[in-house]
GROMACS .gro file of C-alpha atoms in nm:
model
  474
    1UNK     CA    1   1.870 -11.274  -5.896
    2UNK     CA    2   2.027 -11.553  -5.892
    3UNK     CA    3   1.894 -11.842  -6.185
    4UNK     CA    4   1.823 -12.172  -6.151
    5UNK     CA    5   2.157 -12.310  -6.282
    6UNK     CA    6   2.370 -12.023  -6.123
    7UNK     CA    7   2.313 -12.189  -5.788
    8UNK     CA    8   2.331 -12.499  -5.876
    9UNK     CA    9   2.669 -12.429  -6.031
   10UNK     CA   10   2.788 -12.273  -5.726
   11UNK     CA   11   2.638 -12.550  -5.571
   12UNK     CA   12   2.856 -12.829  -5.703
   13UNK     CA   13   3.223 -12.563  -5.673
   14UNK     CA   14   3.173 -12.554  -5.292
   15UNK     CA   15   3.100 -12.970  -5.309
   16UNK     CA   16   3.468 -12.981  -5.491
   17UNK     CA   17   3.602 -12.694  -5.262
   18UNK     CA   18   3.515 -12.936  -4.998
   19UNK     CA   19   3.631 -13.250  -5.114
   20UNK     CA   20   3.954 -13.103  -5.239
   21UNK     CA   21   4.049 -12.878  -4.881
   22UNK     CA   22   3.939 -13.274  -4.693
   23UNK     CA   23   4.219 -13.460  -4.939
   24UNK     CA   24   4.450 -13.239  -4.867
   25UNK     CA   25   4.432 -13.273  -4.514
   26UNK     CA   26   4.556 -13.583  -4.391
   27UNK     CA   27   4.567 -13.530  -3.999
   28UNK     CA   28   4.209 -13.488  -3.943
   29UNK     CA   29   3.877 -13.552  -4.083
   30UNK     CA   30   3.672 -13.278  -4.167
   31UNK     CA   31   3.362 -13.208  -3.905
   32UNK     CA   32   3.054 -13.023  -3.997
   33UNK     CA   33   3.020 -12.705  -3.793
   34UNK     CA   34   2.837 -12.415  -3.799
   35UNK     CA   35   2.982 -12.066  -3.873
   36UNK     CA   36   2.901 -11.974  -3.543
   37UNK     CA   37   3.096 -12.274  -3.420
   38UNK     CA   38   3.398 -12.210  -3.588
   39UNK     CA   39   3.424 -11.867  -3.520
   40UNK     CA   40   3.428 -11.982  -3.150
   41UNK     CA   41   3.710 -12.175  -3.260
   42UNK     CA   42   4.079 -12.063  -3.087
   43UNK     CA   43   4.266 -11.850  -3.349
   44UNK     CA   44   4.614 -11.994  -3.289
   45UNK     CA   45   4.511 -12.375  -3.327
   46UNK     CA   46   4.654 -12.411  -3.654
   47UNK     CA   47   4.546 -12.085  -3.788
   48UNK     CA   48   4.693 -12.179  -4.131
   49UNK     CA   49   4.678 -12.516  -4.156
   50UNK     CA   50   4.451 -12.713  -4.438
   51UNK     CA   51   4.238 -12.888  -4.170
   52UNK     CA   52   4.114 -12.559  -4.047
   53UNK     CA   53   4.099 -12.439  -4.390
   54UNK     CA   54   3.862 -12.741  -4.444
   55UNK     CA   55   3.695 -12.696  -4.171
   56UNK     CA   56   3.631 -12.340  -4.281
   57UNK     CA   57   3.518 -12.471  -4.606
   58UNK     CA   58   3.285 -12.739  -4.484
   59UNK     CA   59   3.125 -12.483  -4.284
   60UNK     CA   60   3.042 -12.218  -4.577
   61UNK     CA   61   2.932 -12.561  -4.810
   62UNK     CA   62   2.673 -12.656  -4.523
   63UNK     CA   63   2.578 -12.261  -4.447
   64UNK     CA   64   2.479 -12.249  -4.856
   65UNK     CA   65   2.320 -12.555  -4.863
   66UNK     CA   66   2.102 -12.461  -4.590
   67UNK     CA   67   1.942 -12.170  -4.873
   68UNK     CA   68   1.732 -12.275  -5.077
   69UNK     CA   69   1.740 -12.285  -5.444
   70UNK     CA   70   1.420 -12.098  -5.524
   71UNK     CA   71   1.325 -11.764  -5.298
   72UNK     CA   72   1.033 -11.522  -5.339
   73UNK     CA   73   1.258 -11.252  -5.513
   74UNK     CA   74   1.285 -11.597  -5.786
   75UNK     CA   75   0.863 -11.529  -5.848
   76UNK     CA   76   0.639 -11.335  -6.069
   77UNK     CA   77   0.250 -11.405  -5.947
   78UNK     CA   78  -0.036 -11.388  -6.246
   79UNK     CA   79  -0.360 -11.246  -6.155
   80UNK     CA   80  -0.603 -11.284  -6.412
   81UNK     CA   81  -0.891 -11.180  -6.298
   82UNK     CA   82  -1.253 -11.082  -6.433
   83UNK     CA   83  -1.316 -10.831  -6.134
   84UNK     CA   84  -1.619 -10.972  -6.038
   85UNK     CA   85  -1.579 -10.857  -5.701
   86UNK     CA   86  -1.344 -10.588  -5.587
   87UNK     CA   87  -1.323 -10.687  -5.260
   88UNK     CA   88  -1.207 -10.986  -5.337
   89UNK     CA   89  -0.951 -10.927  -5.544
   90UNK     CA   90  -0.813 -10.682  -5.300
   91UNK     CA   91  -0.838 -10.954  -5.026
   92UNK     CA   92  -0.627 -11.155  -5.288
   93UNK     CA   93  -0.366 -10.899  -5.370
   94UNK     CA   94  -0.338 -10.794  -5.041
   95UNK     CA   95  -0.210 -11.170  -4.929
   96UNK     CA   96   0.023 -11.214  -5.227
   97UNK     CA   97   0.150 -10.873  -5.189
   98UNK     CA   98   0.260 -10.992  -4.810
   99UNK     CA   99   0.486 -11.260  -4.952
  100UNK     CA  100   0.754 -11.066  -5.119
  101UNK     CA  101   0.736 -11.219  -5.549
  102UNK     CA  102   0.890 -11.025  -5.742
  103UNK     CA  103   0.645 -10.887  -5.888
  104UNK     CA  104   0.266 -10.954  -5.916
  105UNK     CA  105   0.092 -10.917  -6.273
  106UNK     CA  106  -0.263 -10.871  -6.297
  107UNK     CA  107  -0.441 -10.899  -6.585
  108UNK     CA  108  -0.825 -10.784  -6.700
  109UNK     CA  109  -1.029 -10.574  -6.930
  110UNK     CA  110  -0.938 -10.256  -7.062
  111UNK     CA  111  -1.234 -10.135  -6.917
  112UNK     CA  112  -1.129 -10.180  -6.582
  113UNK     CA  113  -0.785 -10.155  -6.554
  114UNK     CA  114  -0.754  -9.791  -6.420
  115UNK     CA  115  -0.988  -9.903  -6.124
  116UNK     CA  116  -0.756 -10.182  -6.034
  117UNK     CA  117  -0.477  -9.964  -6.065
  118UNK     CA  118  -0.671  -9.690  -5.835
  119UNK     CA  119  -0.712 -10.004  -5.554
  120UNK     CA  120  -0.342 -10.094  -5.586
  121UNK     CA  121  -0.220  -9.673  -5.497
  122UNK     CA  122  -0.502  -9.657  -5.299
  123UNK     CA  123  -0.339 -10.001  -5.085
  124UNK     CA  124  -0.012  -9.943  -5.165
  125UNK     CA  125   0.042 -10.248  -5.300
  126UNK     CA  126   0.411 -10.262  -5.435
  127UNK     CA  127   0.535 -10.472  -5.724
  128UNK     CA  128   0.214 -10.502  -5.912
  129UNK     CA  129   0.111 -10.389  -6.286
  130UNK     CA  130  -0.213 -10.401  -6.405
  131UNK     CA  131  -0.227 -10.540  -6.805
  132UNK     CA  132  -0.504 -10.539  -7.029
  133UNK     CA  133  -0.673 -10.806  -7.261
  134UNK     CA  134  -0.913 -10.683  -7.554
  135UNK     CA  135  -1.173 -10.961  -7.465
  136UNK     CA  136  -1.163 -11.152  -7.141
  137UNK     CA  137  -1.027 -11.519  -7.189
  138UNK     CA  138  -0.801 -11.693  -6.889
  139UNK     CA  139  -0.604 -11.839  -7.132
  140UNK     CA  140  -0.536 -11.568  -7.318
  141UNK     CA  141  -0.492 -11.362  -6.979
  142UNK     CA  142  -0.238 -11.622  -6.884
  143UNK     CA  143  -0.078 -11.593  -7.187
  144UNK     CA  144  -0.046 -11.185  -7.205
  145UNK     CA  145   0.135 -11.215  -6.848
  146UNK     CA  146   0.356 -11.491  -6.935
  147UNK     CA  147   0.547 -11.252  -7.195
  148UNK     CA  148   0.599 -11.018  -6.958
  149UNK     CA  149   0.793 -11.295  -6.662
  150UNK     CA  150   1.158 -11.260  -6.632
  151UNK     CA  151   1.176 -11.439  -6.283
  152UNK     CA  152   1.273 -11.830  -6.271
  153UNK     CA  153   0.918 -11.930  -6.133
  154UNK     CA  154   0.548 -11.854  -6.225
  155UNK     CA  155   0.291 -11.862  -5.971
  156UNK     CA  156  -0.082 -11.881  -6.113
  157UNK     CA  157  -0.299 -11.749  -5.835
  158UNK     CA  158  -0.697 -11.720  -5.880
  159UNK     CA  159  -0.848 -11.339  -5.801
  160UNK     CA  160  -1.041 -11.534  -5.505
  161UNK     CA  161  -0.747 -11.709  -5.310
  162UNK     CA  162  -0.573 -11.591  -4.997
  163UNK     CA  163  -0.240 -11.695  -4.854
  164UNK     CA  164  -0.144 -11.759  -4.554
  165UNK     CA  165   0.198 -11.556  -4.384
  166UNK     CA  166   0.507 -11.675  -4.581
  167UNK     CA  167   0.332 -11.892  -4.870
  168UNK     CA  168   0.592 -11.846  -5.114
  169UNK     CA  169   0.882 -11.994  -4.915
  170UNK     CA  170   0.656 -12.353  -4.827
  171UNK     CA  171   0.539 -12.333  -5.203
  172UNK     CA  172   0.920 -12.323  -5.339
  173UNK     CA  173   1.029 -12.574  -5.155
  174UNK     CA  174   0.874 -12.840  -5.372
  175UNK     CA  175   1.110 -12.720  -5.650
  176UNK     CA  176   1.485 -12.835  -5.418
  177UNK     CA  177   1.373 -13.171  -5.635
  178UNK     CA  178   1.538 -13.059  -5.967
  179UNK     CA  179   1.295 -13.288  -6.158
  180UNK     CA  180   0.975 -13.109  -6.004
  181UNK     CA  181   0.829 -12.853  -6.279
  182UNK     CA  182   0.549 -12.786  -6.096
  183UNK     CA  183   0.318 -12.812  -5.800
  184UNK     CA  184   0.091 -12.626  -5.535
  185UNK     CA  185  -0.025 -12.714  -5.212
  186UNK     CA  186  -0.315 -12.759  -4.981
  187UNK     CA  187  -0.645 -12.527  -5.016
  188UNK     CA  188  -0.965 -12.498  -4.785
  189UNK     CA  189  -1.275 -12.305  -4.871
  190UNK     CA  190  -1.367 -11.963  -4.609
  191UNK     CA  191  -1.585 -12.098  -4.411
  192UNK     CA  192  -1.898 -11.880  -4.315
  193UNK     CA  193  -1.831 -11.677  -3.968
  194UNK     CA  194  -2.193 -11.802  -3.875
  195UNK     CA  195  -2.241 -12.079  -3.589
  196UNK     CA  196  -2.442 -12.282  -3.895
  197UNK     CA  197  -2.275 -12.242  -4.219
  198UNK     CA  198  -2.498 -12.247  -4.494
  199UNK     CA  199  -2.565 -12.581  -4.715
  200UNK     CA  200  -2.413 -12.475  -5.018
  201UNK     CA  201  -2.139 -12.324  -4.780
  202UNK     CA  202  -2.043 -12.660  -4.674
  203UNK     CA  203  -2.110 -12.894  -4.977
  204UNK     CA  204  -1.797 -12.651  -5.089
  205UNK     CA  205  -1.626 -12.721  -4.815
  206UNK     CA  206  -1.647 -13.088  -4.809
  207UNK     CA  207  -1.553 -13.106  -5.224
  208UNK     CA  208  -1.280 -12.947  -5.170
  209UNK     CA  209  -1.138 -13.198  -4.854
  210UNK     CA  210  -1.185 -13.485  -5.029
  211UNK     CA  211  -1.008 -13.332  -5.325
  212UNK     CA  212  -0.704 -13.219  -5.163
  213UNK     CA  213  -0.746 -13.590  -5.025
  214UNK     CA  214  -0.719 -13.746  -5.283
  215UNK     CA  215  -0.469 -13.537  -5.465
  216UNK     CA  216  -0.220 -13.557  -5.148
  217UNK     CA  217  -0.257 -13.883  -5.185
  218UNK     CA  218  -0.185 -14.000  -5.526
  219UNK     CA  219   0.087 -13.780  -5.539
  220UNK     CA  220   0.275 -13.916  -5.277
  221UNK     CA  221   0.184 -14.313  -5.371
  222UNK     CA  222   0.306 -14.279  -5.709
  223UNK     CA  223   0.319 -13.874  -5.817
  224UNK     CA  224   0.067 -13.858  -6.031
  225UNK     CA  225  -0.243 -13.667  -5.999
  226UNK     CA  226  -0.557 -13.541  -6.217
  227UNK     CA  227  -0.540 -13.204  -6.214
  228UNK     CA  228  -0.308 -12.958  -6.046
  229UNK     CA  229  -0.565 -12.710  -5.906
  230UNK     CA  230  -0.583 -12.327  -6.083
  231UNK     CA  231  -0.668 -12.204  -5.757
  232UNK     CA  232  -0.228 -12.143  -5.686
  233UNK     CA  233   0.035 -12.321  -5.866
  234UNK     CA  234   0.376 -12.318  -5.907
  235UNK     CA  235   0.570 -12.370  -6.229
  236UNK     CA  236   0.910 -12.337  -6.388
  237UNK     CA  237   0.970 -12.055  -6.603
  238UNK     CA  238   1.140 -12.230  -6.850
  239UNK     CA  239   0.859 -12.512  -6.898
  240UNK     CA  240   0.611 -12.233  -7.005
  241UNK     CA  241   0.747 -11.940  -7.150
  242UNK     CA  242   0.823 -12.076  -7.498
  243UNK     CA  243   0.611 -12.043  -7.836
  244UNK     CA  244   0.582 -12.388  -7.826
  245UNK     CA  245   0.363 -12.376  -7.472
  246UNK     CA  246   0.199 -12.051  -7.622
  247UNK     CA  247   0.051 -12.251  -7.959
  248UNK     CA  248   0.002 -12.579  -7.722
  249UNK     CA  249  -0.194 -12.361  -7.491
  250UNK     CA  250  -0.420 -12.178  -7.703
  251UNK     CA  251  -0.507 -12.425  -7.955
  252UNK     CA  252  -0.597 -12.698  -7.701
  253UNK     CA  253  -0.977 -12.819  -7.871
  254UNK     CA  254  -1.231 -13.048  -7.755
  255UNK     CA  255  -1.382 -13.259  -8.068
  256UNK     CA  256  -1.300 -12.943  -8.294
  257UNK     CA  257  -1.411 -12.671  -8.038
  258UNK     CA  258  -1.188 -12.431  -7.863
  259UNK     CA  259  -1.174 -12.455  -7.517
  260UNK     CA  260  -1.179 -12.134  -7.259
  261UNK     CA  261  -1.231 -12.327  -6.975
  262UNK     CA  262  -1.013 -12.673  -6.846
  263UNK     CA  263  -0.669 -12.426  -6.807
  264UNK     CA  264  -0.546 -12.625  -6.534
  265UNK     CA  265  -0.617 -12.954  -6.741
  266UNK     CA  266  -0.373 -12.882  -6.971
  267UNK     CA  267  -0.161 -12.730  -6.794
  268UNK     CA  268  -0.101 -13.066  -6.613
  269UNK     CA  269  -0.109 -13.207  -6.923
  270UNK     CA  270   0.197 -13.066  -7.072
  271UNK     CA  271   0.379 -13.078  -6.780
  272UNK     CA  272   0.340 -13.445  -6.696
  273UNK     CA  273   0.427 -13.469  -7.104
  274UNK     CA  274   0.733 -13.321  -7.129
  275UNK     CA  275   0.875 -13.544  -6.836
  276UNK     CA  276   0.805 -13.305  -6.559
  277UNK     CA  277   0.734 -13.424  -6.224
  278UNK     CA  278   0.450 -13.248  -6.003
  279UNK     CA  279   0.441 -13.224  -5.660
  280UNK     CA  280   0.207 -13.091  -5.360
  281UNK     CA  281   0.299 -12.954  -5.022
  282UNK     CA  282   0.128 -13.089  -4.751
  283UNK     CA  283   0.258 -12.870  -4.448
  284UNK     CA  284  -0.005 -12.722  -4.271
  285UNK     CA  285   0.176 -12.392  -4.269
  286UNK     CA  286   0.070 -12.361  -4.696
  287UNK     CA  287  -0.269 -12.395  -4.686
  288UNK     CA  288  -0.459 -12.131  -4.873
  289UNK     CA  289  -0.782 -12.008  -4.830
  290UNK     CA  290  -1.106 -12.011  -5.157
  291UNK     CA  291  -1.451 -11.926  -5.207
  292UNK     CA  292  -1.652 -12.146  -5.382
  293UNK     CA  293  -2.078 -12.060  -5.504
  294UNK     CA  294  -2.249 -11.988  -5.153
  295UNK     CA  295  -2.606 -12.031  -5.373
  296UNK     CA  296  -2.750 -12.240  -5.640
  297UNK     CA  297  -2.501 -12.189  -5.875
  298UNK     CA  298  -2.284 -12.431  -5.718
  299UNK     CA  299  -2.443 -12.692  -5.942
  300UNK     CA  300  -2.373 -12.486  -6.227
  301UNK     CA  301  -1.980 -12.507  -6.064
  302UNK     CA  302  -1.978 -12.907  -6.029
  303UNK     CA  303  -2.117 -12.936  -6.377
  304UNK     CA  304  -1.828 -12.759  -6.504
  305UNK     CA  305  -1.539 -12.896  -6.329
  306UNK     CA  306  -1.687 -13.252  -6.403
  307UNK     CA  307  -1.689 -13.172  -6.766
  308UNK     CA  308  -1.321 -13.006  -6.772
  309UNK     CA  309  -1.282 -13.417  -6.560
  310UNK     CA  310  -1.382 -13.606  -6.845
  311UNK     CA  311  -1.249 -13.399  -7.089
  312UNK     CA  312  -0.918 -13.379  -6.975
  313UNK     CA  313  -0.857 -13.754  -6.828
  314UNK     CA  314  -0.981 -13.857  -7.178
  315UNK     CA  315  -0.755 -13.603  -7.392
  316UNK     CA  316  -0.465 -13.766  -7.160
  317UNK     CA  317  -0.598 -14.147  -7.245
  318UNK     CA  318  -0.610 -14.048  -7.596
  319UNK     CA  319  -0.346 -13.833  -7.667
  320UNK     CA  320  -0.016 -13.941  -7.433
  321UNK     CA  321   0.162 -14.202  -7.225
  322UNK     CA  322   0.274 -14.106  -6.972
  323UNK     CA  323  -0.106 -14.249  -6.758
  324UNK     CA  324  -0.012 -14.604  -6.785
  325UNK     CA  325   0.369 -14.646  -6.819
  326UNK     CA  326   0.469 -14.556  -6.463
  327UNK     CA  327   0.175 -14.445  -6.240
  328UNK     CA  328   0.022 -14.750  -6.188
  329UNK     CA  329  -0.208 -14.603  -5.885
  330UNK     CA  330  -0.313 -14.300  -6.082
  331UNK     CA  331  -0.425 -14.524  -6.328
  332UNK     CA  332  -0.683 -14.703  -6.091
  333UNK     CA  333  -0.776 -14.424  -5.911
  334UNK     CA  334  -0.772 -14.152  -6.144
  335UNK     CA  335  -0.818 -14.314  -6.491
  336UNK     CA  336  -1.045 -14.618  -6.423
  337UNK     CA  337  -1.184 -14.514  -6.101
  338UNK     CA  338  -1.371 -14.229  -6.324
  339UNK     CA  339  -1.580 -14.463  -6.454
  340UNK     CA  340  -1.753 -14.643  -6.105
  341UNK     CA  341  -1.988 -14.387  -6.144
  342UNK     CA  342  -2.253 -14.316  -6.052
  343UNK     CA  343  -2.217 -14.433  -5.712
  344UNK     CA  344  -2.581 -14.486  -5.693
  345UNK     CA  345  -2.545 -14.732  -5.956
  346UNK     CA  346  -2.234 -14.856  -5.826
  347UNK     CA  347  -2.370 -14.920  -5.427
  348UNK     CA  348  -2.685 -15.042  -5.509
  349UNK     CA  349  -2.529 -15.316  -5.746
  350UNK     CA  350  -2.303 -15.442  -5.469
  351UNK     CA  351  -2.571 -15.412  -5.215
  352UNK     CA  352  -2.825 -15.656  -5.413
  353UNK     CA  353  -2.535 -15.908  -5.504
  354UNK     CA  354  -2.454 -15.907  -5.128
  355UNK     CA  355  -2.831 -15.992  -5.045
  356UNK     CA  356  -2.863 -16.223  -5.347
  357UNK     CA  357  -2.599 -16.436  -5.264
  358UNK     CA  358  -2.717 -16.478  -4.894
  359UNK     CA  359  -3.034 -16.611  -4.954
  360UNK     CA  360  -2.992 -16.926  -4.789
  361UNK     CA  361  -2.890 -16.735  -4.524
  362UNK     CA  362  -3.151 -16.547  -4.425
  363UNK     CA  363  -3.079 -16.484  -4.110
  364UNK     CA  364  -2.720 -16.357  -4.186
  365UNK     CA  365  -2.798 -16.164  -4.455
  366UNK     CA  366  -2.950 -15.871  -4.301
  367UNK     CA  367  -2.640 -15.867  -4.076
  368UNK     CA  368  -2.462 -15.835  -4.363
  369UNK     CA  369  -2.598 -15.593  -4.572
  370UNK     CA  370  -2.599 -15.313  -4.255
  371UNK     CA  371  -2.213 -15.416  -4.215
  372UNK     CA  372  -2.182 -15.292  -4.584
  373UNK     CA  373  -2.435 -14.990  -4.529
  374UNK     CA  374  -2.198 -14.870  -4.202
  375UNK     CA  375  -1.898 -14.935  -4.447
  376UNK     CA  376  -1.996 -14.693  -4.739
  377UNK     CA  377  -2.124 -14.458  -4.450
  378UNK     CA  378  -1.755 -14.424  -4.287
  379UNK     CA  379  -1.600 -14.390  -4.653
  380UNK     CA  380  -1.826 -14.111  -4.737
  381UNK     CA  381  -1.720 -13.941  -4.404
  382UNK     CA  382  -1.407 -14.032  -4.330
  383UNK     CA  383  -1.236 -13.749  -4.530
  384UNK     CA  384  -1.421 -13.486  -4.340
  385UNK     CA  385  -1.296 -13.629  -4.031
  386UNK     CA  386  -1.066 -13.326  -3.987
  387UNK     CA  387  -1.342 -13.037  -4.056
  388UNK     CA  388  -1.564 -13.219  -3.794
  389UNK     CA  389  -1.293 -13.212  -3.528
  390UNK     CA  390  -1.279 -12.846  -3.603
  391UNK     CA  391  -1.623 -12.803  -3.660
  392UNK     CA  392  -1.898 -13.011  -3.511
  393UNK     CA  393  -2.153 -12.847  -3.565
  394UNK     CA  394  -2.145 -12.912  -3.906
  395UNK     CA  395  -2.192 -13.293  -3.826
  396UNK     CA  396  -2.601 -13.186  -3.898
  397UNK     CA  397  -2.472 -13.173  -4.254
  398UNK     CA  398  -2.405 -13.522  -4.295
  399UNK     CA  399  -2.685 -13.647  -4.430
  400UNK     CA  400  -2.705 -13.364  -4.687
  401UNK     CA  401  -2.331 -13.475  -4.750
  402UNK     CA  402  -2.383 -13.846  -4.861
  403UNK     CA  403  -2.722 -13.744  -5.034
  404UNK     CA  404  -2.533 -13.503  -5.309
  405UNK     CA  405  -2.217 -13.727  -5.338
  406UNK     CA  406  -2.503 -13.962  -5.502
  407UNK     CA  407  -2.626 -13.658  -5.678
  408UNK     CA  408  -2.296 -13.573  -5.796
  409UNK     CA  409  -2.273 -13.916  -5.964
  410UNK     CA  410  -2.572 -13.796  -6.190
  411UNK     CA  411  -2.414 -13.471  -6.218
  412UNK     CA  412  -2.097 -13.643  -6.365
  413UNK     CA  413  -2.280 -13.895  -6.606
  414UNK     CA  414  -2.490 -13.520  -6.741
  415UNK     CA  415  -2.185 -13.362  -6.826
  416UNK     CA  416  -2.034 -13.703  -6.991
  417UNK     CA  417  -2.333 -13.649  -7.242
  418UNK     CA  418  -2.218 -13.251  -7.265
  419UNK     CA  419  -1.884 -13.251  -7.321
  420UNK     CA  420  -1.909 -13.044  -7.635
  421UNK     CA  421  -2.016 -12.729  -7.361
  422UNK     CA  422  -1.688 -12.495  -7.291
  423UNK     CA  423  -1.828 -12.220  -7.201
  424UNK     CA  424  -1.798 -12.098  -6.815
  425UNK     CA  425  -2.126 -12.234  -6.606
  426UNK     CA  426  -2.108 -11.989  -6.294
  427UNK     CA  427  -1.966 -11.658  -6.507
  428UNK     CA  428  -2.134 -11.408  -6.791
  429UNK     CA  429  -1.788 -11.306  -6.888
  430UNK     CA  430  -1.973 -11.081  -7.196
  431UNK     CA  431  -2.160 -10.860  -6.881
  432UNK     CA  432  -1.804 -10.891  -6.685
  433UNK     CA  433  -1.605 -10.793  -6.990
  434UNK     CA  434  -1.761 -10.436  -6.909
  435UNK     CA  435  -1.676 -10.160  -6.694
  436UNK     CA  436  -1.708 -10.222  -6.345
  437UNK     CA  437  -1.794  -9.904  -6.238
  438UNK     CA  438  -1.916  -9.566  -6.437
  439UNK     CA  439  -1.728  -9.244  -6.378
  440UNK     CA  440  -1.933  -9.138  -6.064
  441UNK     CA  441  -1.943  -9.484  -5.933
  442UNK     CA  442  -1.548  -9.504  -5.884
  443UNK     CA  443  -1.534  -9.323  -5.537
  444UNK     CA  444  -1.813  -9.495  -5.334
  445UNK     CA  445  -1.706  -9.820  -5.522
  446UNK     CA  446  -1.309  -9.779  -5.391
  447UNK     CA  447  -1.410  -9.667  -5.071
  448UNK     CA  448  -1.671  -9.999  -5.043
  449UNK     CA  449  -1.363 -10.214  -5.084
  450UNK     CA  450  -1.087 -10.002  -4.896
  451UNK     CA  451  -1.358 -10.044  -4.583
  452UNK     CA  452  -1.410 -10.422  -4.639
  453UNK     CA  453  -1.071 -10.498  -4.617
  454UNK     CA  454  -0.891 -10.249  -4.399
  455UNK     CA  455  -0.988 -10.477  -4.098
  456UNK     CA  456  -0.880 -10.779  -4.277
  457UNK     CA  457  -0.529 -10.953  -4.178
  458UNK     CA  458  -0.435 -11.231  -4.468
  459UNK     CA  459  -0.408 -11.605  -4.289
  460UNK     CA  460  -0.157 -11.705  -4.048
  461UNK     CA  461  -0.093 -12.033  -3.921
  462UNK     CA  462  -0.235 -11.965  -3.621
  463UNK     CA  463  -0.557 -11.887  -3.744
  464UNK     CA  464  -0.541 -12.216  -3.935
  465UNK     CA  465  -0.492 -12.365  -3.642
  466UNK     CA  466  -0.780 -12.325  -3.570
  467UNK     CA  467  -0.959 -12.369  -3.849
  468UNK     CA  468  -0.812 -12.640  -3.988
  469UNK     CA  469  -0.701 -12.969  -3.875
  470UNK     CA  470  -0.364 -12.956  -3.830
  471UNK     CA  471  -0.151 -13.268  -3.885
  472UNK     CA  472   0.241 -13.296  -3.876
  473UNK     CA  473   0.409 -13.175  -4.215
  474UNK     CA  474   0.439 -13.484  -4.469
   0.00000   0.00000   0.00000
């Protein structure tokens, strides 16, 4: 396995060889040719000349430069899991192992280690190790696996994500820039297979569509990002595998209270504060699928995310400088824009100001307010247009989406007032701490997991074309 430094050194060496041979060749300039083209050259045409050697050196260098600096064999995937759903975890590991990483480390409670090992054995998952922790805590699970990593790249993945084929090839492309320390890709919520999805499923789809849109836009403009999503994210091992980071990560607090949640916020902050950049791979062939709560529990999930958003941004504003010294668009959109809530108050104030300012123009102000209402409507649905192009039947949920956007503003205010609540809003970790199945239930559980996943295949680009608005790669 070739380290990043070794690869860069070889690149430099080949470049030096190419320059040297070019200088030695005084008769003809060096032209870039592929190895195949060079092999087609007549062997009798200056076989020993420096020009011929220069061509071969140049071709070899070009071929080497075409190779990515990071390959799937340079990756260790870490999957911290509560083992809430054996089917979801099995599907996740099936899609992850299909991308051929060097190793997959699954971390769970001691009581469920043997059960997950049985699943991996029955499904013939290669290079998967199951590690244990005394108590479920996502941060400690991540650190437990980090200490075992021996590759150049770490990829954290939630236990309910599905990767498309060759996912790592696209994800690792972000590290071609040596300044990039971490990154992720686009995401989508798995849609219910019925013609009309449930309203909760649609709200989850709409939430993630907007979030991905915002992240890609801000990151493309000035490299800023509110949060690098923990659903799947890649990091250079040299950044995270250190006692400094372990202490930083495990001693993250909010007003004296230890944080078990907000792990992705903490990772994002650490990467930026150490001078690294974060990149988003927005190629349409690298879209992962994930699940969200498909019930009223979705409200609790949104509340947890809102609290994490406030805590993370306020911590950055209090302790860091990068958010206002180099990322000016992010300064406005992420850190100033967060105070433009709730939307009902902001939009209502705009309507009131417009209506009163046109009091002398009775005939015009109604038309002006109607135009403003149309503008607000378009703003609310603009980011959902790609989804509606693929699933026009979901347009019946547009009113519900707009109503929920205003409700989410109220959730944001409530979250701001309850930042000291740091628990997981939609999971009971104490309950999940126990064994997923008793001895007599193990065989039926394994059989069910196998049956539910035997017909499953990891998402492919052709499938995503039918379930996602495909644009040209960024």
